[in-house]
Each structure stands twice: as C-alpha cells, then as structure tokens.
Amino acid sequence: MLNTILLYIGSVLILSTATFALYWLDKRRAVHGGRRVPESTLQLLAFLGGWPGALLGQRRLRHKTKKTPFLILFWFLVAAHVALVAGGAYALFGSPRAEVATLVRHNWIDPATVG
C-alpha cells in the first residue's frame, strides 16, 4: 500500500514539474512570439497528475488565467483526476470504515477509541 501511495506522489511531483516547465515555456513563447505549446498538451498533463504544477504556473506566471473555456476544462479535468484517484484508492484499499470494523471485530483495537 505504501509503495502505491509513494509511486502516485512521485508521479504527481514529476508531472507537476514538467507541467510547470511547459507553462513557463509557453508564457515565454507568448511574450517573445515563438511557437506555442498546444493547450491540449497542457490540459492532458494536468489530467494525468500535473494539475498542481499547472495551477502553480497559472498563478505564479499569470498565464492562462483569463481564458474562461480553458479554465473551465482545466477544473473539470482536475475534478475528474481526483475522482479517478479516489475511485482507484477505494478499489485498491477498500473503505477505511470497513477496515476499522474488521479490527474491532477481531478485538485488535478497542471500540471505545474509534470515533
């Protein structure tokens, strides 16, 4: 279980760093008139787990903050990512309440300590 969590956190850190870097590159190219990073690439990386880096890039670089359709899709993809991760966690690890109930049933923990 811990390995799965660490793998997820590591992938989010890597994807967030890459996504932030692409936001920086796109902002730089926008200012200097270079070839832009496709919005679909930024959105895909956000959905795959780079959304914290995308959010940081939007805030710190003031980039993609006024494009309402982009932001609507961005927040939809963040919600979809969180929902998929939550569903995956539930499928892999089950309900936390069910685990506590099992521990109480086997007298491994005191029922009085469970909130």
XYZ file of N, CA and C in Angstrom:
345
model
N 0.825 -1.184 0.000
C 0.000 0.000 0.000
C 0.876 1.257 0.000
N 1.870 1.297 0.853
C 2.739 2.465 0.935
C 3.478 2.700 -0.375
N 3.904 1.621 -1.029
C 4.590 1.763 -2.316
C 3.687 2.396 -3.371
N 2.426 2.014 -3.376
C 1.471 2.580 -4.332
C 1.288 4.071 -4.089
N 1.171 4.446 -2.830
C 0.996 5.858 -2.481
C 2.236 6.656 -2.863
N 3.414 6.119 -2.546
C 4.659 6.817 -2.895
C 4.839 6.923 -4.405
N 4.447 5.891 -5.134
C 4.519 5.926 -6.596
C 3.610 7.017 -7.146
N 2.400 7.114 -6.611
C 1.474 8.153 -7.055
C 2.030 9.546 -6.743
N 2.499 9.746 -5.529
C 3.040 11.052 -5.143
C 4.247 11.413 -6.007
N 5.112 10.451 -6.258
C 6.271 10.696 -7.117
C 5.874 11.070 -8.527
N 4.876 10.379 -9.065
C 4.437 10.695 -10.428
C 3.790 12.076 -10.486
N 3.047 12.448 -9.452
C 2.444 13.789 -9.416
C 3.535 14.854 -9.348
N 4.575 14.618 -8.558
C 5.675 15.587 -8.471
C 6.381 15.745 -9.814
N 6.655 14.637 -10.471
C 7.340 14.688 -11.772
C 6.457 15.374 -12.819
N 5.192 14.964 -12.891
C 4.277 15.568 -13.869
C 4.025 17.044 -13.569
N 3.946 17.396 -12.295
C 3.737 18.804 -11.933
C 4.930 19.654 -12.334
N 6.125 19.130 -12.117
C 7.333 19.858 -12.516
C 7.368 20.046 -14.030
N 7.067 18.990 -14.759
C 7.051 19.070 -16.223
C 5.968 20.036 -16.710
N 4.813 19.992 -16.087
C 3.713 20.861 -16.495
C 4.040 22.323 -16.209
N 4.603 22.579 -15.027
C 5.008 23.954 -14.714
C 6.039 24.451 -15.730
N 6.994 23.592 -16.074
C 8.019 23.973 -17.053
C 7.389 24.305 -18.400
N 6.382 23.538 -18.813
C 5.709 23.827 -20.079
C 4.888 25.113 -20.011
N 4.289 25.408 -18.870
C 3.604 26.688 -18.699
C 4.611 27.833 -18.822
N 5.769 27.670 -18.198
C 6.817 28.698 -18.279
C 7.265 28.879 -19.734
N 7.493 27.755 -20.416
C 7.921 27.823 -21.818
C 6.848 28.482 -22.688
N 5.597 28.111 -22.477
C 4.517 28.686 -23.266
C 4.380 30.182 -22.991
N 4.507 30.591 -21.750
C 4.442 32.012 -21.403
C 5.585 32.767 -22.079
N 6.767 32.202 -22.020
C 7.928 32.843 -22.644
C 7.723 32.985 -24.158
N 7.238 31.919 -24.772
C 6.993 31.966 -26.218
C 5.874 32.944 -26.561
N 4.882 33.063 -25.694
C 3.794 34.017 -25.930
C 4.319 35.450 -25.896
N 5.215 35.716 -24.965
C 5.779 37.055 -24.832
C 6.712 37.379 -25.999
N 7.506 36.407 -26.421
C 8.523 36.638 -27.455
C 8.087 36.220 -28.860
N 6.854 35.764 -29.012
C 6.339 35.444 -30.340
C 6.804 34.122 -30.910
N 7.136 33.173 -30.083
C 7.566 31.861 -30.567
C 6.399 30.904 -30.748
N 6.735 29.678 -31.166
C 5.714 28.650 -31.343
C 5.209 28.201 -29.972
N 3.893 28.188 -29.806
C 3.261 27.934 -28.515
C 3.111 26.446 -28.227
N 2.998 26.132 -26.946
C 2.685 24.766 -26.502
C 1.177 24.593 -26.680
N 0.737 23.534 -27.343
C -0.710 23.349 -27.545
C -1.459 23.259 -26.209
N -2.615 23.896 -26.155
C -3.430 23.843 -24.944
C -3.804 22.410 -24.594
N -4.000 21.582 -25.612
C -4.359 20.184 -25.351
C -3.236 19.464 -24.599
N -1.994 19.834 -24.856
C -0.862 19.232 -24.138
C -0.889 19.658 -22.675
N -1.127 20.943 -22.437
C -1.201 21.437 -21.057
C -2.346 20.769 -20.299
N -3.484 20.619 -20.963
C -4.647 20.003 -20.313
C -4.418 18.511 -20.055
N -3.806 17.825 -21.003
C -3.539 16.393 -20.825
C -2.602 16.163 -19.646
N -1.532 16.944 -19.567
C -0.602 16.791 -18.445
C -1.278 17.098 -17.117
N -2.158 18.092 -17.106
C -2.902 18.408 -15.888
C -3.763 17.225 -15.473
N -4.467 16.634 -16.427
C -5.334 15.487 -16.131
C -4.540 14.281 -15.624
N -3.380 14.049 -16.200
C -2.574 12.884 -15.822
C -1.944 13.006 -14.436
N -2.022 14.195 -13.845
C -1.500 14.357 -12.489
C -0.658 15.603 -12.306
N -0.456 16.354 -13.371
C 0.355 17.556 -13.273
C -0.432 18.800 -12.928
N -1.677 18.632 -12.484
C -2.512 19.799 -12.196
C -1.962 20.699 -11.097
N -1.266 20.182 -10.062
C -0.700 21.141 -9.099
C 0.339 22.063 -9.748
N 1.169 21.530 -10.629
C 2.142 22.342 -11.349
C 1.466 23.306 -12.301
N 0.377 22.868 -12.928
C -0.380 23.747 -13.822
C -0.983 24.909 -13.040
N -1.553 24.601 -11.892
C -2.150 25.646 -11.061
C -1.084 26.635 -10.593
N 0.053 26.111 -10.183
C 1.162 26.978 -9.777
C 1.624 27.840 -10.949
N 1.717 27.250 -12.130
C 2.105 28.004 -13.321
C 1.107 29.095 -13.656
N -0.172 28.802 -13.519
C -1.193 29.811 -13.787
C -1.074 30.977 -12.814
N -0.861 30.671 -11.566
C -0.810 31.710 -10.533
C 0.501 32.502 -10.555
N 1.620 31.796 -10.546
C 2.919 32.471 -10.452
C 3.311 33.185 -11.742
N 2.971 32.580 -12.872
C 3.366 33.159 -14.155
C 2.268 34.035 -14.761
N 1.107 34.047 -14.121
C -0.064 34.757 -14.642
C -0.322 34.359 -16.092
N -0.440 33.069 -16.278
C -0.587 32.517 -17.619
C -1.840 31.662 -17.693
N -2.626 31.866 -18.726
C -3.872 31.127 -18.977
C -4.919 31.415 -17.895
N -4.882 32.618 -17.328
C -5.809 32.937 -16.239
C -7.055 33.673 -16.721
N -7.062 34.133 -17.949
C -8.204 34.895 -18.460
C -9.003 34.137 -19.523
N -8.532 32.958 -19.892
C -9.225 32.174 -20.922
C -10.254 31.265 -20.239
N -11.486 31.758 -20.175
C -12.533 31.043 -19.449
C -12.754 29.614 -19.947
N -12.863 29.362 -21.246
C -13.053 27.964 -21.680
C -11.897 27.051 -21.240
N -10.671 27.570 -21.293
C -9.510 26.792 -20.847
C -9.629 26.465 -19.359
N -10.012 27.470 -18.560
C -10.116 27.268 -17.110
C -11.253 26.327 -16.742
N -12.360 26.416 -17.448
C -13.482 25.500 -17.177
C -13.044 24.061 -17.430
N -12.398 23.836 -18.570
C -11.915 22.486 -18.873
C -10.847 22.059 -17.870
N -9.961 22.976 -17.501
C -8.916 22.655 -16.531
C -9.525 22.153 -15.227
N -10.487 22.899 -14.674
C -11.079 22.491 -13.392
C -11.909 21.218 -13.522
N -12.525 21.019 -14.674
C -13.230 19.758 -14.913
C -12.236 18.594 -14.891
N -11.078 18.776 -15.534
C -10.062 17.720 -15.572
C -9.451 17.471 -14.199
N -9.291 18.522 -13.407
C -8.801 18.343 -12.029
C -9.805 17.496 -11.247
N -11.080 17.839 -11.352
C -12.114 17.069 -10.643
C -12.151 15.623 -11.127
N -12.011 15.421 -12.426
C -12.002 14.057 -12.969
C -10.796 13.284 -12.461
N -9.645 13.933 -12.405
C -8.432 13.277 -11.899
C -8.625 12.859 -10.436
N -9.115 13.788 -9.625
C -9.321 13.497 -8.201
C -10.339 12.368 -8.033
N -11.408 12.390 -8.817
C -12.419 11.334 -8.731
C -11.844 9.974 -9.127
N -11.037 9.953 -10.182
C -10.425 8.685 -10.600
C -9.440 8.166 -9.558
N -8.667 9.053 -8.972
C -7.713 8.638 -7.933
C -8.466 8.128 -6.708
N -9.518 8.839 -6.316
C -10.312 8.394 -5.169
C -10.958 7.038 -5.443
N -11.500 6.872 -6.645
C -12.094 5.577 -7.004
C -11.063 4.467 -7.045
N -9.895 4.771 -7.582
C -8.819 3.781 -7.603
C -8.354 3.406 -6.213
N -8.244 4.417 -5.345
C -7.837 4.148 -3.964
C -8.879 3.285 -3.258
N -10.138 3.588 -3.492
C -11.196 2.781 -2.881
C -11.160 1.348 -3.398
N -10.937 1.196 -4.709
C -10.884 -0.147 -5.300
C -9.671 -0.922 -4.784
N -8.544 -0.247 -4.630
C -7.331 -0.927 -4.171
C -7.322 -1.202 -2.674
N -7.769 -0.223 -1.912
C -7.609 -0.311 -0.459
C -8.905 -0.509 0.290
N -10.043 -0.345 -0.374
C -11.329 -0.519 0.283
C -11.695 0.667 1.153
N -12.789 0.533 1.839
C -13.293 1.587 2.700
C -12.514 1.619 4.012
N -12.100 2.797 4.468
C -11.426 2.873 5.765
C -12.326 2.399 6.895
N -13.622 2.646 6.797
C -14.560 2.198 7.836
C -14.608 0.668 7.903
N -14.572 0.012 6.761
C -14.614 -1.450 6.741
C -13.374 -2.023 7.420
N -12.230 -1.387 7.211
C -11.003 -1.856 7.841
C -11.066 -1.689 9.358
N -11.578 -0.563 9.816
C -11.718 -0.333 11.256
C -12.698 -1.339 11.846
N -13.803 -1.601 11.145
C -14.788 -2.572 11.634
C -14.151 -3.956 11.782
N -13.298 -4.321 10.839
C -12.604 -5.615 10.925
C -11.681 -5.650 12.133
N -10.960 -4.572 12.370
C -10.058 -4.521 13.523
C -10.820 -4.616 14.836
N -11.959 -3.944 14.918
C -12.787 -4.009 16.131
C -13.356 -5.407 16.305
N -13.845 -6.004 15.215
C -14.453 -7.331 15.271
C -13.468 -8.377 15.785
N -12.199 -8.234 15.430
C -11.189 -9.196 15.866
C -10.525 -8.783 17.181
N -11.087 -7.757 17.814
C -10.560 -7.249 19.076
C -9.111 -6.795 18.990
N -8.718 -6.284 17.825
C -7.353 -5.777 17.677
C -7.236 -4.332 18.133
N -8.385 -3.646 18.131
C -8.419 -2.300 18.691
C -9.646 -2.171 19.601
N -9.579 -1.237 20.521
C -10.658 -1.017 21.464
C -11.763 -0.189 20.791
N -13.011 -0.663 20.782
C -14.101 0.066 20.146
C -14.290 1.468 20.726
N -13.927 1.658 21.981
C -14.107 2.967 22.616
C -13.179 4.025 22.011
N -12.088 3.592 21.358
C -11.135 4.545 20.779
C -11.518 4.960 19.365
N -12.516 4.306 18.792
C -12.935 4.599 17.415
C -13.983 5.696 17.461
N -13.757 6.772 16.673
C -14.679 7.922 16.646
C -15.833 7.611 15.848
